[in-house]
Coordinates of C-alpha atoms and ligand atoms in Angstrom, one line a residue:
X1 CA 141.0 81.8 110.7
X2 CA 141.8 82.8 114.3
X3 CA 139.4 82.6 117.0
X4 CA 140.1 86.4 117.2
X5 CA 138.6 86.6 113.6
X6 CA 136.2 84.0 114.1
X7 CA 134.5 85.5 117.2
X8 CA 134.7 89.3 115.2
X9 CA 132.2 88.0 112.3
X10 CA 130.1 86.6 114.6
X11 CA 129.4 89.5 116.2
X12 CA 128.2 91.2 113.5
X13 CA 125.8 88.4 112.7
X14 CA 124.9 88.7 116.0
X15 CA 123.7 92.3 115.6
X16 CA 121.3 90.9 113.5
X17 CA 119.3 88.7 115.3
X18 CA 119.0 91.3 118.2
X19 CA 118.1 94.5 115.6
X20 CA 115.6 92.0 114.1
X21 CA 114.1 90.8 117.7
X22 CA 113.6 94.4 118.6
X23 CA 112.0 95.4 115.5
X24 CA 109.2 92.7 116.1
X25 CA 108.7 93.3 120.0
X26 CA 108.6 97.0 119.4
X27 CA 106.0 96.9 116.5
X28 CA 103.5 95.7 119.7
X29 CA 104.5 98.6 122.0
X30 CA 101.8 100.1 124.2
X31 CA 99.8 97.4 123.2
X32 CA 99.3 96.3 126.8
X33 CA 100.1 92.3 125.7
X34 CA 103.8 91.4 127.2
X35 CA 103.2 88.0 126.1
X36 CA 102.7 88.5 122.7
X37 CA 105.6 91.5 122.5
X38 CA 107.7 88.4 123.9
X39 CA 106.9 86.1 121.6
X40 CA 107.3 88.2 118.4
X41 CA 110.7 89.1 120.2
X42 CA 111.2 85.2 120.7
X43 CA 109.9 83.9 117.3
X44 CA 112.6 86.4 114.9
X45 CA 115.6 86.2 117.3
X46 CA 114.9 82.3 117.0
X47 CA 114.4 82.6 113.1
X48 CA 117.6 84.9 112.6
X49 CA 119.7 82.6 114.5
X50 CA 119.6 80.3 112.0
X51 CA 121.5 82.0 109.9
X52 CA 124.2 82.6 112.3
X53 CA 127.6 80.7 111.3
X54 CA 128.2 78.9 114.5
X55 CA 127.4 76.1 116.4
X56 CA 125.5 77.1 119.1
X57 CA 124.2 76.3 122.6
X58 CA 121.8 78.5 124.2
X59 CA 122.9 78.1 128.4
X60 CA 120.3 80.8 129.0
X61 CA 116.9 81.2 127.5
X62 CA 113.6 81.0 127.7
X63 CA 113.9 78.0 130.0
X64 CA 113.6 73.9 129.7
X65 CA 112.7 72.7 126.6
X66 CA 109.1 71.4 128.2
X67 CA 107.9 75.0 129.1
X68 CA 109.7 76.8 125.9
X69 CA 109.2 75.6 122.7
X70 CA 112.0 78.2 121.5
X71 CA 115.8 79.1 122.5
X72 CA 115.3 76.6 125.2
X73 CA 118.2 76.0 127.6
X74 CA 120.2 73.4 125.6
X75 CA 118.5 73.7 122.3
X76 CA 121.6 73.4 119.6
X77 CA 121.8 76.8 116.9
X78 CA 123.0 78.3 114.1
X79 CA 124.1 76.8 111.0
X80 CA 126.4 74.5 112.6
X81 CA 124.2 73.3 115.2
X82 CA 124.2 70.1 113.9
X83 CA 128.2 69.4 113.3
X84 CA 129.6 68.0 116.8
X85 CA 132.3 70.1 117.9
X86 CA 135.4 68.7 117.2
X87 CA 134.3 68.1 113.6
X88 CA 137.1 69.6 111.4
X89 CA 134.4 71.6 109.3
X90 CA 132.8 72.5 112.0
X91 CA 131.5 76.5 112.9
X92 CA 133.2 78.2 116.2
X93 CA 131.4 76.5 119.1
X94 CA 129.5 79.1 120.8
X95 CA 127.9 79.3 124.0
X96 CA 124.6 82.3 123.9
X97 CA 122.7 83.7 126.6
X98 CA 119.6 85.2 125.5
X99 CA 117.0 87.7 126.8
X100 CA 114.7 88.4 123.3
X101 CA 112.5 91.1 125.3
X102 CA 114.4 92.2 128.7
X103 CA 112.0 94.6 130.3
X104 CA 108.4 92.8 128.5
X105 CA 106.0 95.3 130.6
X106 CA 108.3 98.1 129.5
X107 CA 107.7 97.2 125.8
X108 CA 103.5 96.7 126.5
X109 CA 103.6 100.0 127.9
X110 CA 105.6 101.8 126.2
X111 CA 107.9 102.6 128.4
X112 CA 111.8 103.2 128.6
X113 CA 114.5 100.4 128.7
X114 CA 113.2 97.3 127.4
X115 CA 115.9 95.9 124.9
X116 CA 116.6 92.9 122.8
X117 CA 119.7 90.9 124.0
X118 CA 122.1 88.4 123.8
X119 CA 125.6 87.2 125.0
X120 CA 128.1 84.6 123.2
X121 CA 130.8 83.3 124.7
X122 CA 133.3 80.1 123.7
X123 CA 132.0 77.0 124.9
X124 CA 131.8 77.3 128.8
X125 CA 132.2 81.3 128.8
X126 CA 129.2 81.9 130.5
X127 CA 127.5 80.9 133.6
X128 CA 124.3 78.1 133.4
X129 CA 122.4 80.4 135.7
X130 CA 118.7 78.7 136.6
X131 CA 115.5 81.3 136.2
X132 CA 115.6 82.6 140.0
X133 CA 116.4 85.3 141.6
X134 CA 119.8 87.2 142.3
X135 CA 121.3 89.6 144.7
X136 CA 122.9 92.1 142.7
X137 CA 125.8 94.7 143.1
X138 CA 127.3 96.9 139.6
X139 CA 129.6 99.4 139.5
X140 CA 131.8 101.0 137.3
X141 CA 135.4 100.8 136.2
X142 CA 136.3 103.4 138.9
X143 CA 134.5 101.2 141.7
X144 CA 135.6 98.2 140.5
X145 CA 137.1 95.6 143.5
X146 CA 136.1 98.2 145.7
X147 CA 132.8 97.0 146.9
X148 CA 131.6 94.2 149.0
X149 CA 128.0 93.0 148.5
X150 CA 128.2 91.5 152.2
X151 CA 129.2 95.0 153.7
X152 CA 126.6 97.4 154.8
X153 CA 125.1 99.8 152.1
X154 CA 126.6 102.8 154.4
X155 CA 130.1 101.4 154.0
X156 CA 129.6 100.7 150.1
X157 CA 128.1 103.8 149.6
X158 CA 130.8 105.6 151.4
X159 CA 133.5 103.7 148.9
X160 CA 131.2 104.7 145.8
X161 CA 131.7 108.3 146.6
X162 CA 134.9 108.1 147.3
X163 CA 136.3 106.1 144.1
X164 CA 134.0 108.7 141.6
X165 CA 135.3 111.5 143.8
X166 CA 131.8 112.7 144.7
X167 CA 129.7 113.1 147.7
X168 CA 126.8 110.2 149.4
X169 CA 124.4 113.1 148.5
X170 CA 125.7 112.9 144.7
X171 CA 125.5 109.3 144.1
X172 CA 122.4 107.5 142.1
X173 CA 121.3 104.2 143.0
X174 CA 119.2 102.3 140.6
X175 CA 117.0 99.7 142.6
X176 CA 113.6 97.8 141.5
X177 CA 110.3 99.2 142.6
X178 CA 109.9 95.7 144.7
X179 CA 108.4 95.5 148.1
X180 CA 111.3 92.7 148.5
X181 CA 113.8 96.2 148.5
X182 CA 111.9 98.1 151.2
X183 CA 115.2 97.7 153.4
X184 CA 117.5 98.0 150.9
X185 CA 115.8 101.6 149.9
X186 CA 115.7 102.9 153.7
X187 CA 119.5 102.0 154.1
X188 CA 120.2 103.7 150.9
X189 CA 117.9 107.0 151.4
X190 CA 119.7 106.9 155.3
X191 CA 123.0 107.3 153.5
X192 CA 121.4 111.0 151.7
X193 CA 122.5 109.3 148.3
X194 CA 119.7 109.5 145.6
X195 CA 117.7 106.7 144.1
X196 CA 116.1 105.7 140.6
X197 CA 113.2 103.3 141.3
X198 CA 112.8 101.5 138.3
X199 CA 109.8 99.2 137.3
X200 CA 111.9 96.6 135.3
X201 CA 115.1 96.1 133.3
X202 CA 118.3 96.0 136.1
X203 CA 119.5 94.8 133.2
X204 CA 120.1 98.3 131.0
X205 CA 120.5 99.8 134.7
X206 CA 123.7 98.0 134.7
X207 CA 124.9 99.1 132.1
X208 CA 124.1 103.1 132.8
X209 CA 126.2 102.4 135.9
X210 CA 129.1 100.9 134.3
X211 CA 129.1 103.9 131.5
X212 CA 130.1 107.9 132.5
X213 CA 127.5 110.7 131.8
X214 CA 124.5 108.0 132.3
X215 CA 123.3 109.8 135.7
X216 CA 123.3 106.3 137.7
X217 CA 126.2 105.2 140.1
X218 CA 125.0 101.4 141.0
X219 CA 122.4 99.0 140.9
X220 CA 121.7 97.4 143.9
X221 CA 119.3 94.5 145.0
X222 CA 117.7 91.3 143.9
X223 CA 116.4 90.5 140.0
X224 CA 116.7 87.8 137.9
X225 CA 119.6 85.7 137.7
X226 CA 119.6 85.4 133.7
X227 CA 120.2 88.9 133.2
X228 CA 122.8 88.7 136.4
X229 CA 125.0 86.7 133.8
X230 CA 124.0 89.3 130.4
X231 CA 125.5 91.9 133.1
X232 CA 128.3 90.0 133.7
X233 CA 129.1 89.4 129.7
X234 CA 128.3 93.5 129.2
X235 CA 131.1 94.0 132.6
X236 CA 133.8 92.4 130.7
X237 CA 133.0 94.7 127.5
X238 CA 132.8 98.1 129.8
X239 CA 135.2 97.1 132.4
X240 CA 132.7 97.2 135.2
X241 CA 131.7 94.8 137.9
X242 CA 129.2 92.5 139.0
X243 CA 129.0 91.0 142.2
X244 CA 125.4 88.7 142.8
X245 CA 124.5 85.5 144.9
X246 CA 121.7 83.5 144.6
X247 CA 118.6 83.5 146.5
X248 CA 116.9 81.2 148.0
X249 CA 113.1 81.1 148.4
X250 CA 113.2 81.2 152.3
X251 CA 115.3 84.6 152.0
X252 CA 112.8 86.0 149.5
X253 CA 110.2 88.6 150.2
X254 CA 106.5 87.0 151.5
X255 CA 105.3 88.5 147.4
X256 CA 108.3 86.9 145.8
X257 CA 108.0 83.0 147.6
X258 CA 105.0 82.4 145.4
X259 CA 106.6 82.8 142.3
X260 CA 109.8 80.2 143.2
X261 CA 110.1 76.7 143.4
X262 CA 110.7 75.0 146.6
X263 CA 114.2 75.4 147.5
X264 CA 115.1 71.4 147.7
X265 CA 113.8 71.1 143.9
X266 CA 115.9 74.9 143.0
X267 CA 119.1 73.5 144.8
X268 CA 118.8 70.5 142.4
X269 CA 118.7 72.1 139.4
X270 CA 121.3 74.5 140.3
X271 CA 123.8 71.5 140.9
X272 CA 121.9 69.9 137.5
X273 CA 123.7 73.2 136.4
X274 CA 126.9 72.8 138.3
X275 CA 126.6 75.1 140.9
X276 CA 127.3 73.1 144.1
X277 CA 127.5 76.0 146.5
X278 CA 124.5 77.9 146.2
X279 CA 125.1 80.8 148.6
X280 CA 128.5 81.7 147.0
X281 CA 129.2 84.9 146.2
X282 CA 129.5 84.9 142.0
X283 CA 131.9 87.9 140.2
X284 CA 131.9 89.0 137.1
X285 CA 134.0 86.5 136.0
X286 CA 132.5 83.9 137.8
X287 CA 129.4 84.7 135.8
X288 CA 131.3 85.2 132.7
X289 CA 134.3 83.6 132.7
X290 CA 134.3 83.6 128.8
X291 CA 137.5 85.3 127.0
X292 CA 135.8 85.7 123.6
X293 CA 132.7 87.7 125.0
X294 CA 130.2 89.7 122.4
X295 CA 127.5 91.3 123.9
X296 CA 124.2 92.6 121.7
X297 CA 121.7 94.5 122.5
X298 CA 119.3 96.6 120.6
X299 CA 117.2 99.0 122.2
X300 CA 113.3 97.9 121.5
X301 CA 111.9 101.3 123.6
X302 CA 113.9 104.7 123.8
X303 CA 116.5 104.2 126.9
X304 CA 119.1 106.0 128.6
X305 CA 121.9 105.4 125.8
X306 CA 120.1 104.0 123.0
X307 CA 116.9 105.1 120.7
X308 CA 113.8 102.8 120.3
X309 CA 113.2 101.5 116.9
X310 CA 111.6 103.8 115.0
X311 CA 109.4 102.7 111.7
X312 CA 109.0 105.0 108.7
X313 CA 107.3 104.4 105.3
X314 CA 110.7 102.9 104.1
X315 CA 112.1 101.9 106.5
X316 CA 113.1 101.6 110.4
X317 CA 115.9 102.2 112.6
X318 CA 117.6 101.0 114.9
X319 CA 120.2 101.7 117.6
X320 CA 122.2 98.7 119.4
X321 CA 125.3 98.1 121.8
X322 CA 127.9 95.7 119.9
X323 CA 130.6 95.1 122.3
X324 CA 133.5 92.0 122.1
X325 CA 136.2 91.4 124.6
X326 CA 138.6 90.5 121.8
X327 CA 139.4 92.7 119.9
X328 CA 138.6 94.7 122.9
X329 CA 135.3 96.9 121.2
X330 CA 132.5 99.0 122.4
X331 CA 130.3 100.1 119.3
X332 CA 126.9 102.3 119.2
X333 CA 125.8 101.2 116.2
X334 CA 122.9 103.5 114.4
X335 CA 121.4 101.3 111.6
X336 CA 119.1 102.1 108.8
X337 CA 117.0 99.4 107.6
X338 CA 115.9 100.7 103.8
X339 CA 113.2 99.2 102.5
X340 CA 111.7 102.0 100.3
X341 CA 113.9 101.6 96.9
X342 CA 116.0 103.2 94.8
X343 CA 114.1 106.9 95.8
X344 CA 114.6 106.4 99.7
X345 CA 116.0 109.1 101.3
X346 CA 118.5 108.6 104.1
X347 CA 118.1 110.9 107.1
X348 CA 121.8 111.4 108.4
Ligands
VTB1 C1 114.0 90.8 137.2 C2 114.9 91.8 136.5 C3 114.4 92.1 135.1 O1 112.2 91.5 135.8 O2 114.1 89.6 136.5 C4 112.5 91.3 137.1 O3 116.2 91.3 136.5 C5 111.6 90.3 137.7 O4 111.4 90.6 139.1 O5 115.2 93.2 134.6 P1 109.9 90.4 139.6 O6 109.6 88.9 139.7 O7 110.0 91.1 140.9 O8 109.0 91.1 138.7 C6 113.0 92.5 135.1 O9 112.8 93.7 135.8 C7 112.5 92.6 133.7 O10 112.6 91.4 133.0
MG2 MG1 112.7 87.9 128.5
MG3 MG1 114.4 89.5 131.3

């Protein structure tokens, strides 16, 4: 079987384990308990990977195996997971970054945006980004090599317009509600462009900004560095761009320095985790240099492209983003999970 063929099953398996991750998490929505709307996200995407005819590596998770008992960085899955990789019988070698709940206030509140999610790559397709924070910079096909994330938000603001052939006035920025983006939100408002504050998830921002008709232009400014690489991985499906750097504690926001590590002992682990420069500027495929990319993602609450789960007395449903690089796919996949019998009805 080709890896073409290969990496096309998997990605069907891997709908699973994010339609079944959602379903959990969004069975405690509104329930005002992130924790516990993370773990029943964690504790099914964990289960369903099992299944999963690969031998995997998770590069991003839920962090090191002493904090996380579950999809910890390094921890081996799928039914492979025990074959070494150049064992003739062995499964496609997979590399999976995993966000189980992106957005986990979103889904205690009910909310719109949080998603289930994962990336697989070939072994070495995708980044071994540390949990810290990340500059951020996505565009669109249309703005794609256009921007700099070192120039002034005027001048990249001014490029934006010009490559979607709009005005400033017409653009929409999608930033964080973080006191860490006070600057960033003056420069943009100075520009007359228009913003979306959002609470959480730059993640499914990113992906508004890479699709047409989803209202947002760009997301600009600093999140996590795990869902910096799932952007990357969901770039390469949409043709977008990402453009991030790293930062530092001692460039963070007073708010922000308490919840990072000292910078000596983040340094360390990002050269643990081969990064040796850390105030490089990372691209897309920097971040996700993978050729065999699939991207998952099922929407846990209602979001800009996708519908939450819904539950009904035989069933639920669910609507994901199934992307691969090759063949080169985007699929909005609408799935009905019937669980009522031969007499269920099925609402088209
Ligand atoms: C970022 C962002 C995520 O949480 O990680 C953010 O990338 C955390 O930032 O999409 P704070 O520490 O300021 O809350 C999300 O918004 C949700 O996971
Ligand atoms: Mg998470
Ligand atoms: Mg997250």
């Amino acid at each position: 079987m080709s890896t073409e063929t290969k990496f096309s099953h998997l990605s069907k398996e891997f709908l699973h384990v994010v339609e079944v991750a959602a379903i959990e998490s969004a069975r405690t929505m509104g329930l005002g308990q992130r924790k516990q709307s993370d773990r029943a996200a964690v504790e099914a995407m964990r289960e369903a990977m099992r299944a999963v005819r690969m031998n995997g590596r998770i590069v991003i998770g839920e962090g090191e195996r002493d904090k996380a008992p579950m999809l910890y960085i390094g921890e081996r899955v799928g039914m492979g997971a025990e074959l070494s990789d150049d064992d003739p019988n062995a499964f496609p070698a997979v590399d999976i970054a995993v966000d189980p709940l992106e957005g986990t206030n979103l889904c205690a509140t009910g909310a719109p945006n949080a998603i289930a999610v994962l990336a697989a790559a070939e072994r070495g397709g995708l980044l071994h980004a540390p949990d810290m924070y990340m500059n951020k910079l996505v565009v669109g096909p249309a703005a794609r090599g256009q921007l700099d994330i070192d120039a002034p938000v005027a001048e990249n603001l001014k490029r934006l317009s010009s490559c979607l052939r709009r005005a400033v006035t017409d653009l929409v920025i999608s930033v964080l509600d973080r006191p860490r983006h006070e600057r960033l939100i003056a420069d943009i408002r100075a520009t007359g462009a228009r913003i979306q504050l959002i609470s959480d998830g730059d993640l499914s921002a990113g992906i508004s900004a890479a699709v047409g008709g989803s209202g947002v232009h760009a997301v600009m400014g600093i999140g996590g560095a795990p869902e910096g690489v799932l952007t990357a991985a969901a770039m390469k499906c949409l043709n977008g761009e990402i453009q991030a750097r790293f930062v530092l504690k001692d460039q963070l926001h007073a708010e922000d320095q308490t919840k990072v590590a000292e910078d000596s002992e983040t340094i360390a682990r990002m050269q643990s985790m081969g990064i040796s420069d850390p105030t490089r500027v990372y691209r897309t495929d920097d971040l996700a240099p993978g050729k065999h990319i699939i991207f998952a993602m099922t929407a846990v609450t209602n979001g800009s492209v996708l519908r939450g789960v819904r539950f009904f007395g035989d069933g639920k449903r669910t609507s994901s983003l199934l992307m691969t690089t090759q063949p080169h796919t985007v699929r909005l996949v609408d799935t009905v999970h019937v669980e009522g019998g031969p007499n269920t009805v099925i609402r088209f």
